[in-house]
Amino acid sequence: PPLVPIRARHLQPVVRSLRWAIPCAGMSALYHVGLGRHMDLVSTPALETTGWALFTSMLGFMLAFRAQLAYARYWEGITLVERACGEWLNGFSNLIAFCSSAPEKQEMVEEFQYVL
């Protein structure tokens, strides 16, 4: 297949991601270099446990919040699909119910079909 040229709009997500990733990587490198000299001061068990507990509690909170949001969106989608199916069923059943082949109802049937 022919190569497709990369357009500027395809690069926007990459550029936006790099705006956050590069400063974070730089801060991480500086943090690592700075802690390399003073690792004996930072590596106390209480500080490691507190940091780990803080990280896992924040991660758990974010994960639970996102799961709850996804669950709500799922049920909203299911509700809208069910409503659409009900509307289609109602419309089709009206079409079948009000379209008769009886000659005395032909004028009413044509009027109804015109409405549809």
CSV table of N, CA, C and O in Angstrom, one decimal:
chain,number,residue,atom,x,y,z
A,1,PRO,N,0.8,-1.2,0.0
A,1,PRO,CA,0.0,0.0,0.0
A,1,PRO,C,0.9,1.3,0.0
A,1,PRO,O,2.0,1.3,0.6
A,2,PRO,N,0.4,2.3,-0.6
A,2,PRO,CA,1.2,3.5,-0.7
A,2,PRO,C,1.3,4.2,0.7
A,2,PRO,O,0.4,4.0,1.5
A,3,LEU,N,2.4,4.8,0.9
A,3,LEU,CA,2.6,5.5,2.2
A,3,LEU,C,1.7,6.8,2.3
A,3,LEU,O,1.7,7.6,1.4
A,4,VAL,N,1.1,6.9,3.4
A,4,VAL,CA,0.2,8.1,3.6
A,4,VAL,C,1.0,9.2,4.3
A,4,VAL,O,1.7,8.9,5.3
A,5,PRO,N,1.1,10.4,3.8
A,5,PRO,CA,1.9,11.4,4.5
A,5,PRO,C,1.3,11.8,5.8
A,5,PRO,O,0.0,11.8,6.0
A,6,ILE,N,2.1,12.0,6.8
A,6,ILE,CA,1.7,12.4,8.1
A,6,ILE,C,1.3,13.8,8.1
A,6,ILE,O,2.1,14.7,7.8
A,7,ARG,N,0.1,14.1,8.5
A,7,ARG,CA,-0.4,15.4,8.5
A,7,ARG,C,-0.3,16.0,10.0
A,7,ARG,O,-0.2,15.2,10.9
A,8,ALA,N,-0.4,17.3,10.1
A,8,ALA,CA,-0.2,17.9,11.4
A,8,ALA,C,-1.3,17.5,12.4
A,8,ALA,O,-1.1,17.4,13.5
A,9,ARG,N,-2.5,17.3,11.9
A,9,ARG,CA,-3.6,16.9,12.8
A,9,ARG,C,-3.4,15.5,13.4
A,9,ARG,O,-3.9,15.2,14.4
A,10,HIS,N,-2.6,14.6,12.7
A,10,HIS,CA,-2.3,13.3,13.2
A,10,HIS,C,-1.3,13.4,14.3
A,10,HIS,O,-1.2,12.5,15.1
A,11,LEU,N,-0.5,14.5,14.3
A,11,LEU,CA,0.6,14.6,15.3
A,11,LEU,C,0.1,15.3,16.5
A,11,LEU,O,0.8,15.4,17.5
A,12,GLN,N,-1.1,15.9,16.5
A,12,GLN,CA,-1.5,16.7,17.7
A,12,GLN,C,-1.6,15.9,19.0
A,12,GLN,O,-1.1,16.4,20.0
A,13,PRO,N,-2.1,14.7,19.0
A,13,PRO,CA,-2.1,13.9,20.2
A,13,PRO,C,-0.6,13.6,20.7
A,13,PRO,O,-0.4,13.6,21.9
A,14,VAL,N,0.3,13.4,19.8
A,14,VAL,CA,1.6,13.1,20.2
A,14,VAL,C,2.3,14.3,20.8
A,14,VAL,O,2.9,14.2,21.8
A,15,VAL,N,2.1,15.5,20.2
A,15,VAL,CA,2.7,16.7,20.7
A,15,VAL,C,2.1,17.0,22.0
A,15,VAL,O,2.8,17.4,23.0
A,16,ARG,N,0.8,16.9,22.2
A,16,ARG,CA,0.1,17.1,23.5
A,16,ARG,C,0.6,16.2,24.5
A,16,ARG,O,0.8,16.6,25.7
A,17,SER,N,0.9,15.0,24.2
A,17,SER,CA,1.4,14.0,25.2
A,17,SER,C,2.8,14.4,25.6
A,17,SER,O,3.2,14.3,26.7
A,18,LEU,N,3.6,14.8,24.6
A,18,LEU,CA,5.0,15.1,24.8
A,18,LEU,C,5.1,16.4,25.7
A,18,LEU,O,6.1,16.5,26.5
A,19,ARG,N,4.2,17.3,25.6
A,19,ARG,CA,4.2,18.4,26.5
A,19,ARG,C,4.1,18.1,28.0
A,19,ARG,O,4.6,18.8,28.8
A,20,TRP,N,3.5,17.0,28.3
A,20,TRP,CA,3.4,16.5,29.7
A,20,TRP,C,4.6,15.5,30.0
A,20,TRP,O,5.1,15.5,31.1
A,21,ALA,N,4.9,14.7,29.0
A,21,ALA,CA,5.9,13.6,29.3
A,21,ALA,C,7.3,14.1,29.5
A,21,ALA,O,8.0,13.6,30.4
A,22,ILE,N,7.7,15.1,28.7
A,22,ILE,CA,9.1,15.6,28.8
A,22,ILE,C,9.4,16.3,30.1
A,22,ILE,O,10.4,15.9,30.8
A,23,PRO,N,8.5,17.2,30.6
A,23,PRO,CA,8.8,17.8,31.9
A,23,PRO,C,8.7,16.7,33.0
A,23,PRO,O,9.5,16.8,34.0
A,24,CYS,N,7.8,15.8,32.9
A,24,CYS,CA,7.7,14.7,34.0
A,24,CYS,C,9.0,13.9,34.0
A,24,CYS,O,9.5,13.5,35.0
A,25,ALA,N,9.5,13.5,32.8
A,25,ALA,CA,10.7,12.7,32.7
A,25,ALA,C,11.9,13.5,33.3
A,25,ALA,O,12.7,12.9,34.0
A,26,GLY,N,11.9,14.8,33.0
A,26,GLY,CA,13.0,15.6,33.5
A,26,GLY,C,13.0,15.7,35.0
A,26,GLY,O,14.0,15.5,35.7
A,27,MET,N,11.8,15.9,35.6
A,27,MET,CA,11.6,15.9,37.1
A,27,MET,C,12.0,14.6,37.7
A,27,MET,O,12.6,14.6,38.8
A,28,SER,N,11.6,13.5,37.0
A,28,SER,CA,11.9,12.2,37.6
A,28,SER,C,13.4,12.0,37.6
A,28,SER,O,14.0,11.4,38.5
A,29,ALA,N,14.1,12.4,36.5
A,29,ALA,CA,15.5,12.2,36.4
A,29,ALA,C,16.2,13.0,37.5
A,29,ALA,O,17.1,12.6,38.2
A,30,LEU,N,15.8,14.3,37.7
A,30,LEU,CA,16.4,15.1,38.8
A,30,LEU,C,16.1,14.5,40.1
A,30,LEU,O,16.9,14.6,41.0
A,31,TYR,N,14.9,14.0,40.3
A,31,TYR,CA,14.5,13.4,41.6
A,31,TYR,C,15.4,12.2,41.9
A,31,TYR,O,15.9,12.0,43.0
A,32,HIS,N,15.6,11.4,40.9
A,32,HIS,CA,16.5,10.2,41.0
A,32,HIS,C,17.9,10.6,41.3
A,32,HIS,O,18.5,10.0,42.2
A,33,VAL,N,18.4,11.5,40.6
A,33,VAL,CA,19.8,12.0,40.8
A,33,VAL,C,19.9,12.6,42.2
A,33,VAL,O,20.9,12.3,42.9
A,34,GLY,N,19.0,13.4,42.6
A,34,GLY,CA,19.0,14.0,43.9
A,34,GLY,C,18.9,13.0,45.1
A,34,GLY,O,19.6,13.1,46.1
A,35,LEU,N,18.1,12.0,44.9
A,35,LEU,CA,17.9,10.9,45.9
A,35,LEU,C,19.1,9.9,45.9
A,35,LEU,O,19.3,9.3,46.9
A,36,GLY,N,19.8,9.8,44.8
A,36,GLY,CA,20.9,8.9,44.8
A,36,GLY,C,22.0,9.2,45.8
A,36,GLY,O,22.6,8.3,46.4
A,37,ARG,N,22.2,10.5,46.1
A,37,ARG,CA,23.2,10.9,47.1
A,37,ARG,C,22.7,10.7,48.5
A,37,ARG,O,23.4,10.5,49.4
A,38,HIS,N,21.4,10.9,48.7
A,38,HIS,CA,20.8,10.8,50.1
A,38,HIS,C,19.8,9.7,50.3
A,38,HIS,O,18.8,9.8,51.0
A,39,MET,N,20.1,8.6,49.7
A,39,MET,CA,19.2,7.4,49.8
A,39,MET,C,19.1,6.9,51.2
A,39,MET,O,18.0,6.4,51.5
A,40,ASP,N,20.1,7.0,52.0
A,40,ASP,CA,20.0,6.5,53.3
A,40,ASP,C,19.0,7.3,54.2
A,40,ASP,O,18.4,6.8,55.1
A,41,LEU,N,18.8,8.6,53.9
A,41,LEU,CA,17.8,9.4,54.6
A,41,LEU,C,16.4,9.1,54.2
A,41,LEU,O,15.5,9.3,55.0
A,42,VAL,N,16.2,8.7,53.0
A,42,VAL,CA,14.8,8.5,52.5
A,42,VAL,C,14.3,7.1,52.6
A,42,VAL,O,13.1,6.9,52.7
A,43,SER,N,15.2,6.1,52.7
A,43,SER,CA,14.8,4.7,52.7
A,43,SER,C,14.4,4.2,54.0
A,43,SER,O,14.6,3.0,54.3
A,44,THR,N,13.7,5.0,54.9
A,44,THR,CA,13.2,4.5,56.1
A,44,THR,C,12.0,3.7,55.9
A,44,THR,O,11.2,4.0,55.0
A,45,PRO,N,11.7,2.6,56.6
A,45,PRO,CA,10.5,1.8,56.3
A,45,PRO,C,9.2,2.5,56.5
A,45,PRO,O,8.3,2.3,55.8
A,46,ALA,N,9.2,3.5,57.5
A,46,ALA,CA,7.9,4.2,57.7
A,46,ALA,C,7.6,5.1,56.5
A,46,ALA,O,6.4,5.2,56.1
A,47,LEU,N,8.6,5.7,56.0
A,47,LEU,CA,8.4,6.6,54.8
A,47,LEU,C,8.0,5.8,53.6
A,47,LEU,O,7.1,6.2,52.8
A,48,GLU,N,8.6,4.7,53.4
A,48,GLU,CA,8.3,3.8,52.2
A,48,GLU,C,6.9,3.3,52.4
A,48,GLU,O,6.1,3.3,51.4
A,49,THR,N,6.5,2.9,53.6
A,49,THR,CA,5.1,2.4,53.8
A,49,THR,C,4.1,3.5,53.6
A,49,THR,O,3.0,3.2,53.0
A,50,THR,N,4.4,4.7,54.1
A,50,THR,CA,3.4,5.8,53.9
A,50,THR,C,3.3,6.1,52.4
A,50,THR,O,2.1,6.3,52.0
A,51,GLY,N,4.4,6.2,51.7
A,51,GLY,CA,4.3,6.5,50.3
A,51,GLY,C,3.5,5.5,49.5
A,51,GLY,O,2.7,5.8,48.7
A,52,TRP,N,3.8,4.2,49.8
A,52,TRP,CA,3.1,3.1,49.2
A,52,TRP,C,1.6,3.1,49.5
A,52,TRP,O,0.8,2.9,48.6
A,53,ALA,N,1.3,3.4,50.7
A,53,ALA,CA,-0.1,3.4,51.1
A,53,ALA,C,-0.8,4.6,50.4
A,53,ALA,O,-2.0,4.5,50.0
A,54,LEU,N,-0.2,5.7,50.4
A,54,LEU,CA,-0.8,6.9,49.7
A,54,LEU,C,-1.0,6.6,48.2
A,54,LEU,O,-2.1,6.9,47.6
A,55,PHE,N,0.0,6.0,47.6
A,55,PHE,CA,-0.1,5.7,46.1
A,55,PHE,C,-1.2,4.7,45.9
A,55,PHE,O,-2.1,4.9,45.0
A,56,THR,N,-1.3,3.6,46.7
A,56,THR,CA,-2.3,2.6,46.4
A,56,THR,C,-3.7,3.1,46.7
A,56,THR,O,-4.7,2.8,46.1
A,57,SER,N,-3.8,4.0,47.8
A,57,SER,CA,-5.2,4.5,48.1
A,57,SER,C,-5.6,5.4,47.0
A,57,SER,O,-6.8,5.4,46.6
A,58,MET,N,-4.7,6.3,46.4
A,58,MET,CA,-5.1,7.1,45.3
A,58,MET,C,-5.5,6.3,44.1
A,58,MET,O,-6.4,6.6,43.4
A,59,LEU,N,-4.7,5.3,43.8
A,59,LEU,CA,-4.9,4.5,42.6
A,59,LEU,C,-6.2,3.8,42.8
A,59,LEU,O,-7.0,3.7,41.8
A,60,GLY,N,-6.5,3.2,44.0
A,60,GLY,CA,-7.8,2.6,44.2
A,60,GLY,C,-9.0,3.5,44.1
A,60,GLY,O,-10.0,3.1,43.5
A,61,PHE,N,-8.8,4.7,44.6
A,61,PHE,CA,-9.9,5.7,44.4
A,61,PHE,C,-10.2,6.0,43.0
A,61,PHE,O,-11.3,6.1,42.5
A,62,MET,N,-9.1,6.3,42.2
A,62,MET,CA,-9.3,6.6,40.8
A,62,MET,C,-9.9,5.4,40.0
A,62,MET,O,-10.7,5.6,39.2
A,63,LEU,N,-9.4,4.2,40.3
A,63,LEU,CA,-10.0,3.0,39.7
A,63,LEU,C,-11.4,2.8,40.0
A,63,LEU,O,-12.2,2.5,39.1
A,64,ALA,N,-11.8,3.0,41.2
A,64,ALA,CA,-13.2,2.8,41.6
A,64,ALA,C,-14.1,3.9,41.0
A,64,ALA,O,-15.2,3.6,40.5
A,65,PHE,N,-13.6,5.1,40.9
A,65,PHE,CA,-14.4,6.2,40.3
A,65,PHE,C,-14.6,6.0,38.8
A,65,PHE,O,-15.7,6.1,38.3
A,66,ARG,N,-13.5,5.5,38.1
A,66,ARG,CA,-13.6,5.3,36.7
A,66,ARG,C,-14.5,4.1,36.4
A,66,ARG,O,-15.3,4.1,35.5
A,67,ALA,N,-14.5,3.1,37.3
A,67,ALA,CA,-15.3,1.9,37.1
A,67,ALA,C,-16.8,2.3,37.3
A,67,ALA,O,-17.7,1.8,36.5
A,68,GLN,N,-17.1,3.1,38.3
A,68,GLN,CA,-18.4,3.5,38.5
A,68,GLN,C,-18.9,4.4,37.4
A,68,GLN,O,-20.1,4.2,36.9
A,69,LEU,N,-18.1,5.2,36.8
A,69,LEU,CA,-18.5,6.1,35.7
A,69,LEU,C,-18.8,5.2,34.5
A,69,LEU,O,-19.7,5.4,33.7
A,70,ALA,N,-17.9,4.3,34.2
A,70,ALA,CA,-18.1,3.4,33.1
A,70,ALA,C,-19.4,2.5,33.2
A,70,ALA,O,-20.1,2.3,32.3
A,71,TYR,N,-19.7,2.1,34.4
A,71,TYR,CA,-20.9,1.3,34.7
A,71,TYR,C,-22.1,2.2,34.4
A,71,TYR,O,-23.1,1.7,33.8
A,72,ALA,N,-22.1,3.4,34.9
A,72,ALA,CA,-23.2,4.3,34.7
A,72,ALA,C,-23.4,4.6,33.2
A,72,ALA,O,-24.6,4.6,32.7
A,73,ARG,N,-22.3,4.8,32.4
A,73,ARG,CA,-22.5,5.0,31.0
A,73,ARG,C,-23.0,3.8,30.3
A,73,ARG,O,-23.8,3.9,29.3
A,74,TYR,N,-22.6,2.6,30.7
A,74,TYR,CA,-23.0,1.4,30.1
A,74,TYR,C,-24.6,1.3,30.3
A,74,TYR,O,-25.3,1.0,29.3
A,75,TRP,N,-25.1,1.5,31.5
A,75,TRP,CA,-26.5,1.4,31.7
A,75,TRP,C,-27.3,2.5,31.0
A,75,TRP,O,-28.4,2.3,30.6
A,76,GLU,N,-26.7,3.6,30.9
A,76,GLU,CA,-27.4,4.7,30.1
A,76,GLU,C,-27.5,4.3,28.6
A,76,GLU,O,-28.5,4.5,28.0
A,77,GLY,N,-26.4,3.7,28.1
A,77,GLY,CA,-26.5,3.2,26.7
A,77,GLY,C,-27.5,2.1,26.5
A,77,GLY,O,-28.2,2.1,25.5
A,78,ILE,N,-27.5,1.2,27.4
A,78,ILE,CA,-28.5,0.1,27.3
A,78,ILE,C,-29.9,0.6,27.4
A,78,ILE,O,-30.8,0.2,26.6
A,79,THR,N,-30.1,1.6,28.3
A,79,THR,CA,-31.5,2.2,28.4
A,79,THR,C,-31.9,2.9,27.1
A,79,THR,O,-33.0,2.8,26.6
A,80,LEU,N,-30.9,3.6,26.5
A,80,LEU,CA,-31.3,4.3,25.2
A,80,LEU,C,-31.5,3.3,24.0
A,80,LEU,O,-32.4,3.6,23.2
A,81,VAL,N,-30.7,2.2,24.0
A,81,VAL,CA,-31.0,1.2,23.0
A,81,VAL,C,-32.3,0.6,23.2
A,81,VAL,O,-33.1,0.4,22.2
A,82,GLU,N,-32.7,0.3,24.4
A,82,GLU,CA,-34.0,-0.3,24.7
A,82,GLU,C,-35.1,0.6,24.3
A,82,GLU,O,-36.1,0.2,23.7
A,83,ARG,N,-34.9,1.9,24.6
A,83,ARG,CA,-35.9,2.9,24.2
A,83,ARG,C,-36.1,3.0,22.7
A,83,ARG,O,-37.2,3.0,22.1
A,84,ALA,N,-35.0,3.0,22.0
A,84,ALA,CA,-35.0,3.0,20.5
A,84,ALA,C,-35.7,1.8,19.9
A,84,ALA,O,-36.5,1.9,19.0
A,85,CYS,N,-35.4,0.6,20.5
A,85,CYS,CA,-36.0,-0.6,20.0
A,85,CYS,C,-37.5,-0.6,20.3
A,85,CYS,O,-38.4,-1.0,19.4
A,86,GLY,N,-37.9,0.0,21.4
A,86,GLY,CA,-39.4,0.1,21.7
A,86,GLY,C,-40.1,1.1,20.8
A,86,GLY,O,-41.2,0.8,20.3
A,87,GLU,N,-39.4,2.2,20.4
A,87,GLU,CA,-40.0,3.1,19.5
A,87,GLU,C,-40.1,2.5,18.1
A,87,GLU,O,-41.2,2.6,17.4
A,88,TRP,N,-39.1,1.7,17.7
A,88,TRP,CA,-39.3,1.0,16.4
A,88,TRP,C,-40.4,0.0,16.4
A,88,TRP,O,-41.1,-0.2,15.4
A,89,LEU,N,-40.5,-0.8,17.5
A,89,LEU,CA,-41.5,-1.8,17.6
A,89,LEU,C,-42.9,-1.1,17.6
A,89,LEU,O,-43.8,-1.6,16.9
A,90,ASN,N,-43.0,0.0,18.3
A,90,ASN,CA,-44.3,0.7,18.3
A,90,ASN,C,-44.7,1.2,16.9
A,90,ASN,O,-45.8,1.1,16.5
A,91,GLY,N,-43.7,1.8,16.2
A,91,GLY,CA,-44.0,2.3,14.9
A,91,GLY,C,-44.4,1.2,13.9
A,91,GLY,O,-45.3,1.4,13.1
A,92,PHE,N,-43.6,0.1,14.0
A,92,PHE,CA,-43.9,-1.0,13.0
A,92,PHE,C,-45.3,-1.6,13.4
A,92,PHE,O,-46.0,-2.0,12.5
A,93,SER,N,-45.6,-1.8,14.7
A,93,SER,CA,-46.9,-2.4,15.0
A,93,SER,C,-48.0,-1.5,14.6
A,93,SER,O,-49.1,-1.9,14.2
A,94,ASN,N,-47.8,-0.1,14.7
A,94,ASN,CA,-48.8,0.8,14.2
A,94,ASN,C,-49.0,0.6,12.7
A,94,ASN,O,-50.1,0.7,12.2
A,95,LEU,N,-47.9,0.5,12.0
A,95,LEU,CA,-48.0,0.3,10.6
A,95,LEU,C,-48.8,-0.9,10.2
A,95,LEU,O,-49.6,-0.9,9.3
A,96,ILE,N,-48.5,-2.0,10.9
A,96,ILE,CA,-49.2,-3.3,10.6
A,96,ILE,C,-50.7,-3.2,11.1
A,96,ILE,O,-51.6,-3.6,10.4
A,97,ALA,N,-50.9,-2.6,12.2
A,97,ALA,CA,-52.3,-2.5,12.8
A,97,ALA,C,-53.2,-1.6,12.0
A,97,ALA,O,-54.4,-1.9,11.8
A,98,PHE,N,-52.7,-0.5,11.5
A,98,PHE,CA,-53.6,0.5,10.8
A,98,PHE,C,-53.6,0.4,9.3
A,98,PHE,O,-54.2,1.2,8.7
A,99,CYS,N,-52.9,-0.6,8.8
A,99,CYS,CA,-52.9,-0.8,7.3
A,99,CYS,C,-53.8,-2.0,7.0
A,99,CYS,O,-53.3,-3.2,7.3
A,100,SER,N,-54.9,-1.8,6.5
A,100,SER,CA,-55.9,-2.9,6.3
A,100,SER,C,-56.1,-3.0,4.8
A,100,SER,O,-56.0,-2.0,4.0
A,101,SER,N,-56.4,-4.2,4.3
A,101,SER,CA,-56.7,-4.4,2.9
A,101,SER,C,-58.2,-4.3,2.6
A,101,SER,O,-58.6,-4.6,1.5
A,102,ALA,N,-59.0,-4.0,3.6
A,102,ALA,CA,-60.4,-3.9,3.4
A,102,ALA,C,-60.8,-2.7,2.5
A,102,ALA,O,-60.2,-1.6,2.8
A,103,PRO,N,-61.6,-2.9,1.5
A,103,PRO,CA,-61.9,-1.8,0.6
A,103,PRO,C,-62.6,-0.6,1.3
A,103,PRO,O,-62.4,0.6,0.9
A,104,GLU,N,-63.4,-0.8,2.4
A,104,GLU,CA,-64.1,0.3,3.0
A,104,GLU,C,-63.1,1.1,3.9
A,104,GLU,O,-63.5,2.3,4.2
A,105,LYS,N,-62.0,0.6,4.2
A,105,LYS,CA,-61.0,1.4,5.0
A,105,LYS,C,-59.8,1.9,4.2
A,105,LYS,O,-58.9,2.4,4.7
A,106,GLN,N,-60.0,1.8,2.8
A,106,GLN,CA,-58.9,2.2,2.0
A,106,GLN,C,-58.5,3.7,2.1
A,106,GLN,O,-57.3,4.1,2.1
A,107,GLU,N,-59.5,4.5,2.3
A,107,GLU,CA,-59.2,6.0,2.4
A,107,GLU,C,-58.5,6.3,3.7
A,107,GLU,O,-57.5,7.1,3.7
A,108,MET,N,-58.9,5.7,4.8
A,108,MET,CA,-58.2,5.9,6.0
A,108,MET,C,-56.8,5.3,6.0
A,108,MET,O,-55.8,5.9,6.6
A,109,VAL,N,-56.6,4.2,5.3
A,109,VAL,CA,-55.2,3.6,5.2
A,109,VAL,C,-54.3,4.5,4.4
A,109,VAL,O,-53.2,4.8,4.8
A,110,GLU,N,-54.8,5.1,3.3
A,110,GLU,CA,-54.0,6.0,2.5
A,110,GLU,C,-53.6,7.3,3.3
A,110,GLU,O,-52.5,7.8,3.2
A,111,GLU,N,-54.6,7.8,4.0
A,111,GLU,CA,-54.3,9.0,4.9
A,111,GLU,C,-53.2,8.7,5.9
A,111,GLU,O,-52.3,9.5,6.1
A,112,PHE,N,-53.3,7.5,6.5
A,112,PHE,CA,-52.3,7.1,7.5
A,112,PHE,C,-50.9,6.9,6.9
A,112,PHE,O,-49.9,7.3,7.4
A,113,GLN,N,-50.9,6.3,5.7
A,113,GLN,CA,-49.6,6.1,5.0
A,113,GLN,C,-49.0,7.4,4.6
A,113,GLN,O,-47.8,7.5,4.6
A,114,TYR,N,-49.8,8.4,4.3
A,114,TYR,CA,-49.3,9.7,3.9
A,114,TYR,C,-48.7,10.3,5.1
A,114,TYR,O,-47.7,11.0,5.0
A,115,VAL,N,-49.2,10.1,6.3
A,115,VAL,CA,-48.7,10.6,7.6
A,115,VAL,C,-47.3,10.0,7.8
A,115,VAL,O,-46.4,10.7,8.2
A,116,LEU,N,-47.1,8.7,7.5
A,116,LEU,CA,-45.9,8.1,7.7
A,116,LEU,C,-44.9,8.6,6.8
A,116,LEU,O,-43.7,8.7,7.0
